[in-house]
Coordinates of C-alpha atoms in Angstrom, one line a residue:
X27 CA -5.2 60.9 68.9
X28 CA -3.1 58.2 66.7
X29 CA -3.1 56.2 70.0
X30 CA -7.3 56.0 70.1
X31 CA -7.7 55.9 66.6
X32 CA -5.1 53.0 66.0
X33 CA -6.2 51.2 69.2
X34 CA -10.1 51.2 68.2
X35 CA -9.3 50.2 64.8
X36 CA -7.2 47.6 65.9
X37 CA -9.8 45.7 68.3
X38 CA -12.2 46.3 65.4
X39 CA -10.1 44.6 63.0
X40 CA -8.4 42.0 64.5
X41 CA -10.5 41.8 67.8
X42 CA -8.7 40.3 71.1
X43 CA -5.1 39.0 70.0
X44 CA -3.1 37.9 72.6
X45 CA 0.4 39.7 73.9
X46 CA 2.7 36.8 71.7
X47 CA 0.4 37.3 68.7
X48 CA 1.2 41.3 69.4
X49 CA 4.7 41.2 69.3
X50 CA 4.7 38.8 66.3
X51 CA 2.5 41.1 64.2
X52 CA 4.4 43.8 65.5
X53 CA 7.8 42.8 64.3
X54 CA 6.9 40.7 61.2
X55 CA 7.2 42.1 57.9
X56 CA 3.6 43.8 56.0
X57 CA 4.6 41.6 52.4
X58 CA 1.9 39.3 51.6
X59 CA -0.8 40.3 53.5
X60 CA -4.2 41.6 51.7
X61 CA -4.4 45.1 50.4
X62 CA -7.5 45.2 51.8
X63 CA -6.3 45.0 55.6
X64 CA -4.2 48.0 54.4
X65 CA -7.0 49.8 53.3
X66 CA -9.2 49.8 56.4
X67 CA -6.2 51.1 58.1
X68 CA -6.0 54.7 55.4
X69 CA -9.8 54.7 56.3
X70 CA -9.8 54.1 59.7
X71 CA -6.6 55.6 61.8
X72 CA -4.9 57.7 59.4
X73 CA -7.7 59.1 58.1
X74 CA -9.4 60.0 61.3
X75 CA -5.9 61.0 63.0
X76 CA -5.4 63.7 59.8
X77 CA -9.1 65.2 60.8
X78 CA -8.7 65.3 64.1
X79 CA -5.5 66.7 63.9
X80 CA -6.5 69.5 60.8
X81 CA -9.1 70.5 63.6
X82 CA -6.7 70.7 66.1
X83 CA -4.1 72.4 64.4
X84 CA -6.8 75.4 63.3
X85 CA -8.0 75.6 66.9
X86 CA -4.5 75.8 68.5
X87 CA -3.2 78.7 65.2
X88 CA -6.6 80.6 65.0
X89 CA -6.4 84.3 65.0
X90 CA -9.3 84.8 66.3
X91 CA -9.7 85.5 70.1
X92 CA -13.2 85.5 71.9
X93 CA -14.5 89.0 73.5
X94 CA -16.9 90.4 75.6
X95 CA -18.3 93.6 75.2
X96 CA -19.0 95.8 78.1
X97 CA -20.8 99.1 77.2
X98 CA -18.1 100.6 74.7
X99 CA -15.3 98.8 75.7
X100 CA -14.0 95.5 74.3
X101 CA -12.5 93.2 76.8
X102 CA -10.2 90.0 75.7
X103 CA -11.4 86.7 77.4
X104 CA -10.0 84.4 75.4
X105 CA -7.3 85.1 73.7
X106 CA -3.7 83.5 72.2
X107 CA -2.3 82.5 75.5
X108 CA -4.9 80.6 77.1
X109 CA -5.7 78.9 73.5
X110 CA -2.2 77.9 74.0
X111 CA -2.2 76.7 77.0
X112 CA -5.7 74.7 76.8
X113 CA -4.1 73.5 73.5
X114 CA -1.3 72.0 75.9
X115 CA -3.6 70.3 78.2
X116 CA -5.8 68.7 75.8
X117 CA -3.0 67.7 73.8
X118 CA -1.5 66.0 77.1
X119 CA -4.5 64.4 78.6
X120 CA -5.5 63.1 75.0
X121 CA -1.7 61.9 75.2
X122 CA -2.0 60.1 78.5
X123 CA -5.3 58.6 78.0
X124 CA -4.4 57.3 74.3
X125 CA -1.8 55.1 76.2
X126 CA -3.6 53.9 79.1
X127 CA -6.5 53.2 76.2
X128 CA -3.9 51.2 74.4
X129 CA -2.0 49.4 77.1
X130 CA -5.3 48.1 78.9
X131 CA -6.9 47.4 75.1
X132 CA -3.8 45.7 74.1
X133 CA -3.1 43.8 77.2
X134 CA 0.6 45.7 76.8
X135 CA 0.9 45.1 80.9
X136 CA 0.3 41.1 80.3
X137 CA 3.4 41.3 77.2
X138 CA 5.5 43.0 79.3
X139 CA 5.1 40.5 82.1
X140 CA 5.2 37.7 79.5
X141 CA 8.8 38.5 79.2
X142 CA 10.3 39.2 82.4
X143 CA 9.1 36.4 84.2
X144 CA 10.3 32.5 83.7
X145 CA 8.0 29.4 84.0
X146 CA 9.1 25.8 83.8
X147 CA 6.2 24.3 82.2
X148 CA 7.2 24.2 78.9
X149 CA 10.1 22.3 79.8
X150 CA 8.8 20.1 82.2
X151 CA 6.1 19.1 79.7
X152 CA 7.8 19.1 76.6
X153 CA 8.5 15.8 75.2
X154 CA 11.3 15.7 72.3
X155 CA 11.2 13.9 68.9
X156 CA 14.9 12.6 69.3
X157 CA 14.1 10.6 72.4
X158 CA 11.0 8.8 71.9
X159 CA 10.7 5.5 70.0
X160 CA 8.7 6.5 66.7
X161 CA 7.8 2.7 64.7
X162 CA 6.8 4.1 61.4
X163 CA 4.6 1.1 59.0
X164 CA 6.9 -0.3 56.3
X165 CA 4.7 1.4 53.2
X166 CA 4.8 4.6 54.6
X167 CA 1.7 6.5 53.8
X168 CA 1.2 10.0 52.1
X169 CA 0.5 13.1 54.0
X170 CA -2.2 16.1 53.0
X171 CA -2.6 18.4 55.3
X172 CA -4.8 21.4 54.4
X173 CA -5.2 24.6 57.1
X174 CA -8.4 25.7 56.2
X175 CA -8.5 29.8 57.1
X176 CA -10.4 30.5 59.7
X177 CA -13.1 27.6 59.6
X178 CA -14.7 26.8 62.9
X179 CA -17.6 24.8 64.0
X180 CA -19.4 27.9 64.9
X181 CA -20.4 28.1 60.9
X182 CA -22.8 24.7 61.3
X183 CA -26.1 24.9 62.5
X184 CA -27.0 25.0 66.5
X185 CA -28.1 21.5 66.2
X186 CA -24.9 20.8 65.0
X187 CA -22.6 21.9 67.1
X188 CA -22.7 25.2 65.8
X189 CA -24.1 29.0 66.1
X190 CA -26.1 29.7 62.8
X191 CA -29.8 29.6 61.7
X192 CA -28.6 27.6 58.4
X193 CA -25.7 25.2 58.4
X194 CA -23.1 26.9 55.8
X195 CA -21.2 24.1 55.5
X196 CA -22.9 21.0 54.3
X197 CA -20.6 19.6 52.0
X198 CA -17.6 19.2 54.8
X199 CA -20.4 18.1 57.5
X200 CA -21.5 15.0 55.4
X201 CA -17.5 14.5 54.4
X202 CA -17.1 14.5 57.9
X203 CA -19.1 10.8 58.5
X204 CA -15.9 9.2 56.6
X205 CA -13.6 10.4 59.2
X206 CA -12.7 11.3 62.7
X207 CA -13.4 14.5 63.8
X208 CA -12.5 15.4 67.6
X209 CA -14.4 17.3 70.0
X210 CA -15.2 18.8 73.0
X211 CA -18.7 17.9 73.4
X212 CA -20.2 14.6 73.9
X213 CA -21.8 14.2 70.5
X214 CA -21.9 17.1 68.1
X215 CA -18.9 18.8 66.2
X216 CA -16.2 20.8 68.3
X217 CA -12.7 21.3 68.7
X218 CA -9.5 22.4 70.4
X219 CA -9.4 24.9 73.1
X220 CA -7.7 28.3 71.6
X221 CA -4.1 28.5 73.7
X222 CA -1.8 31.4 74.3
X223 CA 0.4 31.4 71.0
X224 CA -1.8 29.8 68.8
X225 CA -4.4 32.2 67.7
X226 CA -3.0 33.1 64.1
X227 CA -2.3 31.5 61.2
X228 CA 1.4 31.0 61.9
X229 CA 0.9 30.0 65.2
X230 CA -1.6 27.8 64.6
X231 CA 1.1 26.2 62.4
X232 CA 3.6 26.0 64.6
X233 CA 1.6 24.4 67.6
X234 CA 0.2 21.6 65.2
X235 CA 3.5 21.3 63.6
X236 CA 5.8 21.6 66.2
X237 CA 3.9 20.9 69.2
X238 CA 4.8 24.2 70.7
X239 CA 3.0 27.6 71.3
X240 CA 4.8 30.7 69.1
X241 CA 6.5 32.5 71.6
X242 CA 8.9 35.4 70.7
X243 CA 11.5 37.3 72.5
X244 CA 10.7 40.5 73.4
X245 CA 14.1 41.7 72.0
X246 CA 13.5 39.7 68.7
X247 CA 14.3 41.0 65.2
X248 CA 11.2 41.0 62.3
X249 CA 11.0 37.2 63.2
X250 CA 11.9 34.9 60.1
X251 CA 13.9 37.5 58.5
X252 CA 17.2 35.9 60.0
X253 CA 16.5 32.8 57.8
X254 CA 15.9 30.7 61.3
X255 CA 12.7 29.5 62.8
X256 CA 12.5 27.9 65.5
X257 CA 16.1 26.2 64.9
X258 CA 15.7 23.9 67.8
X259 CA 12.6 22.7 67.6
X260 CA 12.0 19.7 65.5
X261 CA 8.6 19.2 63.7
X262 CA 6.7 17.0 61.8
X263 CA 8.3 18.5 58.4
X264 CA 11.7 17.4 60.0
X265 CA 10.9 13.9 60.9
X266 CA 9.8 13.1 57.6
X267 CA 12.1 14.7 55.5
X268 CA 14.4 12.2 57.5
X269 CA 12.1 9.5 56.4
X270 CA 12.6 10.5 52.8
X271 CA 9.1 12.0 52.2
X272 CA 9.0 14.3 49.4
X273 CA 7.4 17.7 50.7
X274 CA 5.5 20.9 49.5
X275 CA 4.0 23.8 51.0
X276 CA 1.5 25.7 48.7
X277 CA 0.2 29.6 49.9
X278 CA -2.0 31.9 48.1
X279 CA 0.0 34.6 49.4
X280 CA 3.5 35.3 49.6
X281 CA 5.1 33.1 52.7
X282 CA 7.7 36.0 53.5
X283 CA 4.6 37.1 55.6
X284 CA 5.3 36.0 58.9
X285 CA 8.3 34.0 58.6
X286 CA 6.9 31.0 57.1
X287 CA 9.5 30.7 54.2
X288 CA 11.9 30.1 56.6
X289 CA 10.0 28.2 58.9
X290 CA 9.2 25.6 56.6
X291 CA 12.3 25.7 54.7
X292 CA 14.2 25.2 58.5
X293 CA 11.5 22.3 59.4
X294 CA 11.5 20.2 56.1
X295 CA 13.2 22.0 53.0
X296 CA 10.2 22.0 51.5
X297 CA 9.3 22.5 47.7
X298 CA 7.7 26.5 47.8
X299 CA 4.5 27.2 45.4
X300 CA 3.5 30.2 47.0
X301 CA 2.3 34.2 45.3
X302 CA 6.3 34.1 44.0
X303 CA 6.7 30.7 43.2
X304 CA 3.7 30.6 41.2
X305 CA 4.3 33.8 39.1
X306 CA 8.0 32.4 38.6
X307 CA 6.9 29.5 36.9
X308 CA 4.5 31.6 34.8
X309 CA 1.4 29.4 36.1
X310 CA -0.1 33.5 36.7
X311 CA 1.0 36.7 35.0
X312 CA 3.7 38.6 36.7
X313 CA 1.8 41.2 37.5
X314 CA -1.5 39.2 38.6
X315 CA -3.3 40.0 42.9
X316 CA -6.2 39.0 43.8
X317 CA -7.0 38.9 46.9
X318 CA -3.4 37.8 49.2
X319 CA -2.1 36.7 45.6
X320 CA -3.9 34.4 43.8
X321 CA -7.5 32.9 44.5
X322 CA -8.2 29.5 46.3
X323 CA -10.1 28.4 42.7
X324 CA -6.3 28.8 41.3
X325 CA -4.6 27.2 44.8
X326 CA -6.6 24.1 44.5
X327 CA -6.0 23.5 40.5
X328 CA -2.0 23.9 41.2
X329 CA -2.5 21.4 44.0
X330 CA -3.7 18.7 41.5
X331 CA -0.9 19.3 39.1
X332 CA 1.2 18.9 42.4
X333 CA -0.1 16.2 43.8
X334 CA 0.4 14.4 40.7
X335 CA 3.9 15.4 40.3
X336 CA 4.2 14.1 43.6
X337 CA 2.7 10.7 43.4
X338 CA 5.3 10.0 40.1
X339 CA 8.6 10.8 42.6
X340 CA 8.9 7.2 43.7
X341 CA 8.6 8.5 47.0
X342 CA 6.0 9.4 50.0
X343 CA 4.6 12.8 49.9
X344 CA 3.9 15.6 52.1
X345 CA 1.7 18.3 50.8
X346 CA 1.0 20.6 53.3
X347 CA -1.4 24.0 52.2
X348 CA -3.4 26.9 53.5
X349 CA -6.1 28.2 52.2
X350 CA -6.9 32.5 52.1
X351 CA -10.3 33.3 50.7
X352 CA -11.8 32.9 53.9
X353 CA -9.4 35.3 55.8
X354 CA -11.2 38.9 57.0
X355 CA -12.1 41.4 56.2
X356 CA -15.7 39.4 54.6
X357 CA -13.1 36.8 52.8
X358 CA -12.8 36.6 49.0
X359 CA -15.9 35.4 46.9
X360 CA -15.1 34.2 43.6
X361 CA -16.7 35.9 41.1
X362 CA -20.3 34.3 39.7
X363 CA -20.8 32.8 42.9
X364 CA -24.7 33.3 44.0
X365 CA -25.6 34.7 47.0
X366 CA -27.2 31.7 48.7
X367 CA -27.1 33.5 52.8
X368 CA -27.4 37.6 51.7
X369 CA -24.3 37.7 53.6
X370 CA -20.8 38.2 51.9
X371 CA -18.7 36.1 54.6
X372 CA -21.3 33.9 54.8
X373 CA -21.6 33.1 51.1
X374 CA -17.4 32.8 51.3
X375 CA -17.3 29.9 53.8
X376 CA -20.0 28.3 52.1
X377 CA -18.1 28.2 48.7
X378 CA -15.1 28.0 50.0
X379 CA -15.8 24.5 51.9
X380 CA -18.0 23.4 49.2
X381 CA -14.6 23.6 47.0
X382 CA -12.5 21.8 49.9
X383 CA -14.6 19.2 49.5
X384 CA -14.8 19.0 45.8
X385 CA -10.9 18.6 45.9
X386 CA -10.7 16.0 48.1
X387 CA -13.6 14.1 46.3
X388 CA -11.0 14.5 43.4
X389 CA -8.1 13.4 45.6
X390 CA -10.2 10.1 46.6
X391 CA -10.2 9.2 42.6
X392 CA -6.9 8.8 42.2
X393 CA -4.7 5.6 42.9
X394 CA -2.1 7.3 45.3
X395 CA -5.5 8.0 47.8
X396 CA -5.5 4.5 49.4
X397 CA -2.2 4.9 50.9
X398 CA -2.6 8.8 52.2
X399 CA -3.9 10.1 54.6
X400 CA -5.5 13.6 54.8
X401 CA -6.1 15.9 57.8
X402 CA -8.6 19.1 57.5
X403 CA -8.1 21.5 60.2
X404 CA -8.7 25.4 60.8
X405 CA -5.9 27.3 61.8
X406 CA -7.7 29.7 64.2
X407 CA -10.9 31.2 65.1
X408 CA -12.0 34.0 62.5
X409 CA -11.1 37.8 63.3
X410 CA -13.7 38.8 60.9
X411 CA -15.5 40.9 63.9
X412 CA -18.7 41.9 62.0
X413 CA -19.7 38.4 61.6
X414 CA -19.4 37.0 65.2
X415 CA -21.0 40.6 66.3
X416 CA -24.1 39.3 67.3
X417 CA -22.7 35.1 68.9
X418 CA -23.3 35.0 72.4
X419 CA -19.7 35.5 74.2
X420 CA -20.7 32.3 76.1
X421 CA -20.6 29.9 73.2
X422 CA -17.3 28.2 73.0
X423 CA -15.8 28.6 69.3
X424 CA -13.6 26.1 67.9
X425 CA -11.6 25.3 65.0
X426 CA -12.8 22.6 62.6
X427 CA -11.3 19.7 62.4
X428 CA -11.1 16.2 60.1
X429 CA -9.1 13.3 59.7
X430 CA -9.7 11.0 56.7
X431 CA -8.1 7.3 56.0
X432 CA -6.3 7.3 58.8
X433 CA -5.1 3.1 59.9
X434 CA -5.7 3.9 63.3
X435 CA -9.1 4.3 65.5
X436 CA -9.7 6.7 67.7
X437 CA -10.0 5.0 71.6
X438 CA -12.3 8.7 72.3
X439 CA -12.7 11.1 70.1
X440 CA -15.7 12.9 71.7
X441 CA -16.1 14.9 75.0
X442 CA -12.1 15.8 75.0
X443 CA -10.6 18.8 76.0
X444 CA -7.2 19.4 74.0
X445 CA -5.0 22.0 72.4
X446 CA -4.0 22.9 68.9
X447 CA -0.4 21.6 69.7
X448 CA -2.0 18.4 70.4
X449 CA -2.4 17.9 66.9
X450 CA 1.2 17.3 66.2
X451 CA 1.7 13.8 67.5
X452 CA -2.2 12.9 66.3
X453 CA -0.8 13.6 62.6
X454 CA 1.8 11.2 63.0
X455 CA -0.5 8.9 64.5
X456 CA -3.0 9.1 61.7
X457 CA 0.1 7.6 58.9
X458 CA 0.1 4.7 61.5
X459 CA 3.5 5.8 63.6
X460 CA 3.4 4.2 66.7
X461 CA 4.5 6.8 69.2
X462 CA 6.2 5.7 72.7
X463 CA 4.2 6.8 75.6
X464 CA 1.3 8.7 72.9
X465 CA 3.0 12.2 73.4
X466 CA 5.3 15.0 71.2
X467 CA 6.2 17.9 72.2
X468 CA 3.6 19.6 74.8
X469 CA 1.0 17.7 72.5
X470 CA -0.9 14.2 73.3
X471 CA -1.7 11.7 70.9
X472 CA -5.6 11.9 70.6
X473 CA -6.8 8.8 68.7
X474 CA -4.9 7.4 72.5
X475 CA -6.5 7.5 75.5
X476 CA -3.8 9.4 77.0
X477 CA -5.0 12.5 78.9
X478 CA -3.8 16.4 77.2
X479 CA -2.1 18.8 79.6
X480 CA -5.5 20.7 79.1
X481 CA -7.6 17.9 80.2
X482 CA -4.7 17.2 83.4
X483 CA -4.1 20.8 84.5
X484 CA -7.3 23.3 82.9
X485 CA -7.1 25.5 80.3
X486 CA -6.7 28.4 82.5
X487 CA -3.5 27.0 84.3
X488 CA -2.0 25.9 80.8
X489 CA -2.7 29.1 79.3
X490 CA -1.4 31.3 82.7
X491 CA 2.0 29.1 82.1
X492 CA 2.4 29.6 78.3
X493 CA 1.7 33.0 79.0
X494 CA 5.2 33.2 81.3
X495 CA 8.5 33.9 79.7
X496 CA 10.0 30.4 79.2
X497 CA 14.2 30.6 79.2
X498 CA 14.0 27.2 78.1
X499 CA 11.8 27.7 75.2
X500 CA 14.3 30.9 74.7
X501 CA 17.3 28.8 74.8
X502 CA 16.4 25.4 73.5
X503 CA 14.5 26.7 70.1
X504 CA 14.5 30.1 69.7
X505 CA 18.4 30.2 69.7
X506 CA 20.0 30.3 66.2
X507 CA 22.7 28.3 67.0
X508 CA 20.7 25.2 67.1
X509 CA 20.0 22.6 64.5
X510 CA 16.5 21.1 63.6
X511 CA 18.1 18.1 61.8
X512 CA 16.3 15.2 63.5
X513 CA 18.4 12.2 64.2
X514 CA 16.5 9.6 66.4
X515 CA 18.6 6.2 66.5
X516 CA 14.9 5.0 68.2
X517 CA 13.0 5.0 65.1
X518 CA 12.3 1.3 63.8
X519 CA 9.2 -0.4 61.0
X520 CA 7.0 -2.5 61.4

């Protein structure tokens, strides 16, 4: 019974995860994630798995037997024994078809073959940091990088791009006319294609800033808890920490949750204001939660006081952040907000990007903006099933994306077919580093002409071969013994 009651809850909650983001959910640690996640899971499979099994346990201990009278005589035709042993059966075939439910559902046949097989790609495509000429500009430029949760172009209006009736986010649309925004169709707003290991929030992180899907071993520890992340790989945190950028990552929520302190403390030692941070410098009362930890109003008012701090270092500055409110279930809506779309996620996405945009129009004001450079992307599509109910399966979703002040034009930035992970050496590119041959990692420079792997070789044969195990991936980054210090004697200024 747990196994159907768990299964349907999961595919309602989170909807179809892949077998990596599986066994990453599966062996990270629950800290940091919303109590509300928790709660639909008392509601849902534990409750309903306590029914069921109340009712079954009364059935199976009853003392009452069925009869059948026949003239005077009372004759037993169901009594304890076959109770007992129809209790067995059901109890067996609900066994059995719990797990084949769950396997199929969970695509558990796909994970296991994930892991026992061994595919080349990766390293036949993977292009490293420490052997490529990098020519960063003299004045090195400042870095904001802001993963908005769960934004995609689906919100915008069908004219746009999008899915909806209404476009529900204005404010970023018209933002978007100052930038570069790339996309898959010929003239409206798209993005990326959605890749095997890319389809959370840490994913998502690692492909844009690593260049590499998230792929874990199957006989991986909670992964993060070691301290390592990806020791081997080197990202855009660790290229310009070597440059001598001054870095922080801000969270709403706490960044044990899926490894990420030590991923961005591996790739970038960088400064922490997460849920902990924040209550440790008394900016929030010990004992304050809302929401992951503390609101995106509160995230974006640190980020000023940050930024500032920043821009008085002497140094360039990385701030990289992720926003929460817009996470599922129905996102977080700040409390006074009106209820422009009688719809609660709806009326989240179109606060929450209202206030991106109202940051970065405050970011623009101040006299460190000339020199930085600041790139909007969503980290995956949302999970939030209810909302997405009633979108036609055949419209392609993709993250939101936006680049602004960037020294560098785009050659074509509509009518592409990319990746998430290409996103890693297009960062670079957009603080005017010249990369050798326009490629990092598995990603491709995309203000270049240069075509992606998915443009080259499909999505369905990228995605087939990031599905395979990879013993190169395993052994060049998973493997703790390695070092992301990046030393590249082939870096020069212009």
């Amino acid at each position: 019974m747990t196994a159907f009651t768990a299964t349907n809850w999961g595919k309602r909650t989170f909807g179809d995860i892949t077998p990596d983001q599986f066994l990453v959910n599966l062996k990270s640690p629950i800290v940091g994630t919303s109590s509300d996640v928790m709660v639909t899971a008392f509601e849902g499979p534990v409750f309903e798995t306590a029914v069921l099994t109340m009712l079954f346990s009364i059935f199976v201990c009853s003392v009452y037997r069925l009869v059948l009278h026949r003239g005077e005589k009372l004759r037993v035709v169901f009594g304890r024994i076959p109770r007992l042993v129809l209790s067995l059966v059901l109890a067996g075939a609900v066994l059995a078809g719990g797990l084949v439910y769950g396997v199929k559902k969970f695509q558990l046949v796909d994970v296991y073959h994930a892991y026992v097989s061994d595919s080349s790609y990766i390293q036949d495509h993977y292009v490293s940091p420490r052997d490529v000429k990098l020519i960063f500009p003299k004045e090195k430029r400042n870095l904001i990088h802001i993963y908005l949760e769960s934004i995609e172009t689906t919100y915008l209006s069908k004219e746009l791009g999008g899915y909806m009736k209404t476009n529900l986010m204005p404010e970023l649309t018209q933002l978007a006319g100052e930038g570069v925004s790339f996309s898959h169709t010929p003239d409206t707003f798209g993005g990326p294609r959605q890749t095997v290991g890319s389809s959370w929030s840490v994913a998502a992180m690692v492909n844009m800033e690593l260049g590499l899907p998230l792929k874990i071993p199957m006989n991986g520890n909670s992964y993060g808890k070691s301290g390592k992340f990806l020791p081997g790989a080197v990202g855009i945190g660790d290229i310009l920490k070597a440059q001598g950028y001054e870095q922080t990552i801000m969270f709403g929520a706490d960044s044990d949750f899926g490894g990420l302190t030590s991923f961005f403390q591996n790739h970038g030692d960088f400064n922490f204001m997460d849920y902990k941070a924040v209550k440790e410098k008394g900016l929030i009362p010990k004992d304050y939660k809302v929401w992951w930890g503390y609101e995106d109003d509160k995230l974006y008012e640190f980020a000023k006081e940050e930024l500032i701090r920043l821009s008085k270092t002497g140094k360039p500055f990385h701030l990289n952040m992720e926003t929460a409110d817009t996470h599922f279930p129905d996102g977080y809506l700040s409390p006074g907000v009106k209820d422009k779309h009688g719809n609660q996620y709806a009326n989240v996405i179109s606060y929450s990007t209202a206030e991106t945009v109202r940051f970065i129009r405050w970011i623009q004001q101040q006299d460190f903006y000339p020199n930085t450079t600041i790139v909007l992307t969503g980290d995956h599509w949302s999970m939030d099933q209810k909302f997405f109910a009633k979108v036609d399966k055949k419209y392609r979703r993709a993250i939101f994306n936006l680049i602004l002040n960037a020294p560098v034009k785009a050659e074509k930035a509509y009518g592409r077919e990319f990746a998430p992970f290409d996103f890693y050496p297009t960062i670079l590119a957009s603080l005017g580093v010249q990369i050798e041959g326009d490629r990092l990692g598995l990603g491709t420079n995309l203000f270049s002409g240069a075509p992606t792997l998915v443009e080259r070789d499909g999505l369905d044969k990228v995605n087939q071969e990031l599905n395979e195990r990879s013993n190169f991936y395993n052994d060049e980054f998973i493997a703790e013994w390695k070092n992301s210090t990046f030393e590249n004697t082939k870096v020069s200024y212009q």
